[in-house]
PDB file of C-alpha atoms in Angstrom:
ATOM      1  CA  UNK A1315      -0.370  -0.539  -0.225  1.00 65.00           C
ATOM      2  CA  UNK A1316       2.650   2.718   0.185  1.00 78.00           C
ATOM      3  CA  UNK A1317       4.304   2.321  -2.459  1.00 86.00           C
ATOM      4  CA  UNK A1318       1.291   2.528  -4.269  1.00 91.00           C
ATOM      5  CA  UNK A1319       1.136   5.841  -2.198  1.00 89.00           C
ATOM      6  CA  UNK A1320       4.935   6.838  -2.632  1.00 90.00           C
ATOM      7  CA  UNK A1321       3.747   6.680  -6.424  1.00 91.00           C
ATOM      8  CA  UNK A1322       0.917   8.808  -6.098  1.00 93.00           C
ATOM      9  CA  UNK A1323       3.057  11.457  -4.530  1.00 92.00           C
ATOM     10  CA  UNK A1324       5.888  10.715  -7.286  1.00 92.00           C
ATOM     11  CA  UNK A1325       3.326  11.087  -9.612  1.00 93.00           C
ATOM     12  CA  UNK A1326       1.562  14.196  -8.681  1.00 95.00           C
ATOM     13  CA  UNK A1327       5.524  16.269  -8.129  1.00 95.00           C
ATOM     14  CA  UNK A1328       6.630  15.646 -11.118  1.00 93.00           C
ATOM     15  CA  UNK A1329       3.546  16.849 -13.128  1.00 95.00           C
ATOM     16  CA  UNK A1330       3.126  19.946 -10.848  1.00 94.00           C
ATOM     17  CA  UNK A1331       6.815  20.311 -11.516  1.00 94.00           C
ATOM     18  CA  UNK A1332       7.124  19.720 -15.201  1.00 93.00           C
ATOM     19  CA  UNK A1333       4.484  22.294 -15.308  1.00 95.00           C
ATOM     20  CA  UNK A1334       5.875  24.861 -13.548  1.00 94.00           C
ATOM     21  CA  UNK A1335       8.787  24.119 -15.170  1.00 93.00           C
ATOM     22  CA  UNK A1336       6.734  24.806 -18.653  1.00 92.00           C
ATOM     23  CA  UNK A1337       6.291  28.302 -17.888  1.00 93.00           C
ATOM     24  CA  UNK A1338       9.756  29.452 -16.262  1.00 92.00           C
ATOM     25  CA  UNK A1339      11.099  31.952 -17.695  1.00 90.00           C
ATOM     26  CA  UNK A1340      15.149  33.071 -16.936  1.00 92.00           C
ATOM     27  CA  UNK A1341      17.626  34.627 -17.722  1.00 88.00           C
ATOM     28  CA  UNK A1342      20.033  32.017 -19.553  1.00 93.00           C
ATOM     29  CA  UNK A1343      23.552  32.934 -19.534  1.00 93.00           C
ATOM     30  CA  UNK A1344      27.109  31.267 -19.378  1.00 93.00           C
ATOM     31  CA  UNK A1345      28.797  32.527 -16.153  1.00 93.00           C
ATOM     32  CA  UNK A1346      32.334  32.298 -15.351  1.00 93.00           C
ATOM     33  CA  UNK A1347      33.393  31.490 -11.864  1.00 94.00           C
ATOM     34  CA  UNK A1348      35.904  34.330 -11.986  1.00 92.00           C
ATOM     35  CA  UNK A1349      32.611  36.412 -13.337  1.00 93.00           C
ATOM     36  CA  UNK A1350      30.014  35.887 -10.734  1.00 95.00           C
ATOM     37  CA  UNK A1351      28.718  38.315  -8.589  1.00 96.00           C
ATOM     38  CA  UNK A1352      25.885  35.885  -7.199  1.00 97.00           C
ATOM     39  CA  UNK A1353      26.170  32.557  -6.727  1.00 98.00           C
ATOM     40  CA  UNK A1354      23.526  30.231  -4.982  1.00 98.00           C
ATOM     41  CA  UNK A1355      24.787  26.541  -3.359  1.00 98.00           C
ATOM     42  CA  UNK A1356      22.094  23.616  -2.817  1.00 98.00           C
ATOM     43  CA  UNK A1357      22.754  20.513  -0.654  1.00 97.00           C
ATOM     44  CA  UNK A1358      22.033  17.795   1.356  1.00 96.00           C
ATOM     45  CA  UNK A1359      23.293  18.323   5.186  1.00 95.00           C
ATOM     46  CA  UNK A1360      23.402  14.635   5.700  1.00 92.00           C
ATOM     47  CA  UNK A1361      26.292  14.893   8.184  1.00 93.00           C
ATOM     48  CA  UNK A1362      28.266  17.416  10.432  1.00 94.00           C
ATOM     49  CA  UNK A1363      30.952  17.043   8.021  1.00 95.00           C
ATOM     50  CA  UNK A1364      29.225  17.769   5.182  1.00 94.00           C
ATOM     51  CA  UNK A1365      27.831  20.279   6.529  1.00 94.00           C
ATOM     52  CA  UNK A1366      31.480  21.971   7.254  1.00 94.00           C
ATOM     53  CA  UNK A1367      32.761  21.036   3.604  1.00 95.00           C
ATOM     54  CA  UNK A1368      30.539  22.885   2.244  1.00 95.00           C
ATOM     55  CA  UNK A1369      30.676  25.916   4.924  1.00 93.00           C
ATOM     56  CA  UNK A1370      34.010  25.572   4.282  1.00 94.00           C
ATOM     57  CA  UNK A1371      33.186  26.232   0.349  1.00 96.00           C
ATOM     58  CA  UNK A1372      30.761  29.200   1.063  1.00 95.00           C
ATOM     59  CA  UNK A1373      33.305  30.917   2.892  1.00 94.00           C
ATOM     60  CA  UNK A1374      36.285  30.956   0.050  1.00 95.00           C
ATOM     61  CA  UNK A1375      34.110  31.448  -2.662  1.00 95.00           C
ATOM     62  CA  UNK A1376      32.634  34.603  -0.702  1.00 94.00           C
ATOM     63  CA  UNK A1377      34.661  37.947  -1.691  1.00 91.00           C
ATOM     64  CA  UNK A1378      34.149  41.782  -1.676  1.00 90.00           C
ATOM     65  CA  UNK A1379      32.732  41.159  -5.226  1.00 91.00           C
ATOM     66  CA  UNK A1380      31.057  37.548  -4.545  1.00 95.00           C
ATOM     67  CA  UNK A1381      28.182  37.021  -2.552  1.00 96.00           C
ATOM     68  CA  UNK A1382      27.167  33.555  -1.822  1.00 96.00           C
ATOM     69  CA  UNK A1383      24.339  32.043  -0.746  1.00 96.00           C
ATOM     70  CA  UNK A1384      23.461  28.178   1.415  1.00 96.00           C
ATOM     71  CA  UNK A1385      20.614  26.351   1.092  1.00 97.00           C
ATOM     72  CA  UNK A1386      21.133  22.987   3.348  1.00 96.00           C
ATOM     73  CA  UNK A1387      18.421  20.488   3.191  1.00 96.00           C
ATOM     74  CA  UNK A1388      17.996  18.654   6.417  1.00 95.00           C
ATOM     75  CA  UNK A1389      15.928  14.558   5.659  1.00 94.00           C
ATOM     76  CA  UNK A1390      14.621  14.369   8.555  1.00 94.00           C
ATOM     77  CA  UNK A1391      12.254  16.797  11.014  1.00 94.00           C
ATOM     78  CA  UNK A1392      14.570  19.001  12.738  1.00 92.00           C
ATOM     79  CA  UNK A1393      17.872  20.823  12.447  1.00 92.00           C
ATOM     80  CA  UNK A1394      20.581  19.842  14.377  1.00 91.00           C
ATOM     81  CA  UNK A1395      22.451  22.223  16.480  1.00 90.00           C
ATOM     82  CA  UNK A1396      25.759  22.479  14.258  1.00 90.00           C
ATOM     83  CA  UNK A1397      23.285  24.121  11.507  1.00 88.00           C
ATOM     84  CA  UNK A1398      22.944  26.704  14.010  1.00 83.00           C
ATOM     85  CA  UNK A1399      25.878  28.069  13.407  1.00 72.00           C
ATOM     86  CA  UNK A1400      26.763  32.231  12.450  1.00 66.00           C
ATOM     87  CA  UNK A1401      26.734  32.224   8.470  1.00 68.00           C
ATOM     88  CA  UNK A1402      26.533  29.418   7.924  1.00 74.00           C
ATOM     89  CA  UNK A1403      23.073  29.407   5.740  1.00 86.00           C
ATOM     90  CA  UNK A1404      20.179  28.423   5.909  1.00 93.00           C
ATOM     91  CA  UNK A1405      18.833  25.306   6.484  1.00 94.00           C
ATOM     92  CA  UNK A1406      15.239  23.084   5.623  1.00 96.00           C
ATOM     93  CA  UNK A1407      13.663  19.928   6.639  1.00 96.00           C
ATOM     94  CA  UNK A1408      10.924  17.951   6.457  1.00 96.00           C
ATOM     95  CA  UNK A1409       8.201  20.409   8.013  1.00 96.00           C
ATOM     96  CA  UNK A1410       9.696  22.927   5.208  1.00 96.00           C
ATOM     97  CA  UNK A1411       7.714  20.176   2.720  1.00 97.00           C
ATOM     98  CA  UNK A1412       4.412  20.136   1.660  1.00 96.00           C
ATOM     99  CA  UNK A1413       2.544  16.492   1.400  1.00 94.00           C
ATOM    100  CA  UNK A1414       4.144  15.440  -2.576  1.00 94.00           C
ATOM    101  CA  UNK A1415       7.815  17.079  -1.672  1.00 95.00           C
ATOM    102  CA  UNK A1416       8.195  20.327  -2.457  1.00 96.00           C
ATOM    103  CA  UNK A1417       9.478  23.081  -0.599  1.00 96.00           C
ATOM    104  CA  UNK A1418       6.224  25.438   1.126  1.00 95.00           C
ATOM    105  CA  UNK A1419       8.635  27.936   2.864  1.00 92.00           C
ATOM    106  CA  UNK A1420       8.788  31.626   2.782  1.00 94.00           C
ATOM    107  CA  UNK A1421      13.014  31.710   2.641  1.00 94.00           C
ATOM    108  CA  UNK A1422      12.881  28.649   0.495  1.00 96.00           C
ATOM    109  CA  UNK A1423      10.640  30.707  -2.609  1.00 96.00           C
ATOM    110  CA  UNK A1424      13.197  33.270  -2.029  1.00 96.00           C
ATOM    111  CA  UNK A1425      15.741  31.168  -2.615  1.00 97.00           C
ATOM    112  CA  UNK A1426      14.005  29.848  -6.021  1.00 97.00           C
ATOM    113  CA  UNK A1427      13.494  33.175  -7.341  1.00 96.00           C
ATOM    114  CA  UNK A1428      16.791  34.681  -6.739  1.00 97.00           C
ATOM    115  CA  UNK A1429      18.997  34.957  -9.970  1.00 97.00           C
ATOM    116  CA  UNK A1430      21.657  33.943  -8.970  1.00 98.00           C
ATOM    117  CA  UNK A1431      24.105  34.656 -12.103  1.00 97.00           C
ATOM    118  CA  UNK A1432      24.858  30.366 -10.565  1.00 97.00           C
ATOM    119  CA  UNK A1433      23.486  27.676  -8.594  1.00 98.00           C
ATOM    120  CA  UNK A1434      25.392  24.913  -7.731  1.00 98.00           C
ATOM    121  CA  UNK A1435      22.892  21.598  -6.342  1.00 97.00           C
ATOM    122  CA  UNK A1436      25.938  19.758  -4.413  1.00 97.00           C
ATOM    123  CA  UNK A1437      23.100  16.491  -4.046  1.00 94.00           C
ATOM    124  CA  UNK A1438      24.633  13.264  -4.295  1.00 92.00           C
ATOM    125  CA  UNK A1439      20.332  11.765  -3.613  1.00 88.00           C
ATOM    126  CA  UNK A1440      17.873  11.757  -5.852  1.00 88.00           C
ATOM    127  CA  UNK A1441      15.630  13.661  -3.592  1.00 92.00           C
ATOM    128  CA  UNK A1442      12.500  15.296  -5.531  1.00 94.00           C
ATOM    129  CA  UNK A1443      13.150  18.937  -3.679  1.00 96.00           C
ATOM    130  CA  UNK A1444      16.696  19.926  -5.325  1.00 96.00           C
ATOM    131  CA  UNK A1445      14.994  19.104  -8.782  1.00 95.00           C
ATOM    132  CA  UNK A1446      12.271  21.677  -7.371  1.00 97.00           C
ATOM    133  CA  UNK A1447      14.118  24.267  -5.812  1.00 97.00           C
ATOM    134  CA  UNK A1448      16.896  23.284  -9.405  1.00 97.00           C
ATOM    135  CA  UNK A1449      14.406  22.706 -12.317  1.00 96.00           C
ATOM    136  CA  UNK A1450      12.841  26.576 -10.514  1.00 97.00           C
ATOM    137  CA  UNK A1451      15.743  28.431  -9.884  1.00 97.00           C
ATOM    138  CA  UNK A1452      15.771  31.996 -11.399  1.00 97.00           C
ATOM    139  CA  UNK A1453      19.588  31.428 -12.114  1.00 97.00           C
ATOM    140  CA  UNK A1454      21.024  32.676 -14.810  1.00 97.00           C
ATOM    141  CA  UNK A1455      23.144  28.885 -14.607  1.00 97.00           C
ATOM    142  CA  UNK A1456      22.319  26.135 -12.874  1.00 97.00           C
ATOM    143  CA  UNK A1457      25.187  23.481 -12.188  1.00 97.00           C
ATOM    144  CA  UNK A1458      24.420  20.227 -11.054  1.00 96.00           C
ATOM    145  CA  UNK A1459      25.758  16.021 -11.329  1.00 95.00           C
ATOM    146  CA  UNK A1460      24.632  14.542 -14.582  1.00 93.00           C
ATOM    147  CA  UNK A1461      21.165  12.800 -13.196  1.00 89.00           C
ATOM    148  CA  UNK A1462      19.390  11.437 -16.225  1.00 88.00           C
ATOM    149  CA  UNK A1463      16.144  12.788 -14.148  1.00 84.00           C
ATOM    150  CA  UNK A1464      17.290  16.084 -13.848  1.00 86.00           C
ATOM    151  CA  UNK A1465      18.158  17.223 -17.160  1.00 86.00           C
ATOM    152  CA  UNK A1466      15.689  20.123 -17.378  1.00 86.00           C
ATOM    153  CA  UNK A1467      17.254  21.927 -14.261  1.00 91.00           C
ATOM    154  CA  UNK A1468      20.748  22.045 -15.209  1.00 95.00           C
ATOM    155  CA  UNK A1469      22.562  24.570 -18.028  1.00 94.00           C
ATOM    156  CA  UNK A1470      25.822  22.382 -16.643  1.00 95.00           C
ATOM    157  CA  UNK A1471      25.821  18.446 -15.537  1.00 95.00           C
ATOM    158  CA  UNK A1472      29.258  16.954 -14.688  1.00 95.00           C
ATOM    159  CA  UNK A1473      28.769  13.395 -15.314  1.00 93.00           C
ATOM    160  CA  UNK A1474      30.668  12.035 -11.697  1.00 91.00           C
ATOM    161  CA  UNK A1475      30.889   8.190 -11.189  1.00 88.00           C
ATOM    162  CA  UNK A1476      27.737   6.920  -8.405  1.00 85.00           C
ATOM    163  CA  UNK A1477      29.073   7.147  -4.932  1.00 89.00           C
ATOM    164  CA  UNK A1478      31.383  10.116  -5.954  1.00 91.00           C
ATOM    165  CA  UNK A1479      32.278  11.984  -2.527  1.00 95.00           C
ATOM    166  CA  UNK A1480      30.887  15.527  -2.181  1.00 96.00           C
ATOM    167  CA  UNK A1481      34.780  16.811  -2.865  1.00 97.00           C
ATOM    168  CA  UNK A1482      35.281  15.271  -5.488  1.00 96.00           C
ATOM    169  CA  UNK A1483      31.485  17.174  -6.934  1.00 96.00           C
ATOM    170  CA  UNK A1484      33.093  20.259  -5.590  1.00 97.00           C
ATOM    171  CA  UNK A1485      36.633  20.206  -7.101  1.00 97.00           C
ATOM    172  CA  UNK A1486      34.909  19.517 -10.198  1.00 96.00           C
ATOM    173  CA  UNK A1487      31.815  21.916  -9.980  1.00 96.00           C
ATOM    174  CA  UNK A1488      34.753  24.646  -9.573  1.00 96.00           C
ATOM    175  CA  UNK A1489      36.625  22.813 -12.449  1.00 96.00           C
ATOM    176  CA  UNK A1490      34.458  23.623 -14.732  1.00 95.00           C
ATOM    177  CA  UNK A1491      33.154  27.098 -13.565  1.00 95.00           C
ATOM    178  CA  UNK A1492      36.825  28.154 -13.405  1.00 94.00           C
ATOM    179  CA  UNK A1493      37.948  27.161 -16.779  1.00 93.00           C
ATOM    180  CA  UNK A1494      34.159  27.959 -18.685  1.00 90.00           C
ATOM    181  CA  UNK A1495      34.624  30.722 -21.017  1.00 82.00           C
ATOM    182  CA  UNK A1496      31.194  33.279 -20.833  1.00 70.00           C
ATOM    183  CA  UNK A1497      30.570  35.608 -22.891  1.00 71.00           C
ATOM    184  CA  UNK A1498      32.173  38.529 -20.972  1.00 60.00           C
ATOM    185  CA  UNK A1499      35.822  37.157 -21.416  1.00 51.00           C
ATOM    186  CA  UNK A1500      36.124  35.858 -24.555  1.00 49.00           C
ATOM    187  CA  UNK A1501      38.288  38.226 -25.969  1.00 42.00           C
ATOM    188  CA  UNK A1502      40.295  38.560 -22.613  1.00 41.00           C
ATOM    189  CA  UNK A1503      41.455  35.366 -22.922  1.00 40.00           C
ATOM    190  CA  UNK A1504      41.033  34.012 -26.354  1.00 38.00           C
TER     191      UNK A1504
END
């Protein structure tokens, strides 16, 4: 019985998302990491180690010229204490999702509607809320790990091994974002 309910939830979730994706209007643009003024990072807070890795990444990417916002999903009904540290981004949990897994929290909708220069989805798991947020994000350039279920969500997908570490994904994302030639820097670099 629960398998049937899960299939119904998944069907409704994908139906709603596909309708919203069809209406999505955004200013798509190839953006090099060095030209980005704003970056949004979406990730799964699966452990304190994951939290620390992303917190370090946010610190490394933030500069006077670049604002970085992190949005972390905790796949349970409460937020762990380690997520409450100052300047550690915003975290949401299962209570912030509706019955089929879409966010119902105003902050998450603000994150989706913010036109980041780059959105980096660091999720390693196929969880609907990541597909929803990445897919509907109004960011100019959206990057994430290759996943056949996310083909409509990203402008750049990074093919990785199935059991890749978060550190390896971050390394590849940063590498490709740094070497991409966006229209503004094509003439400057070749």
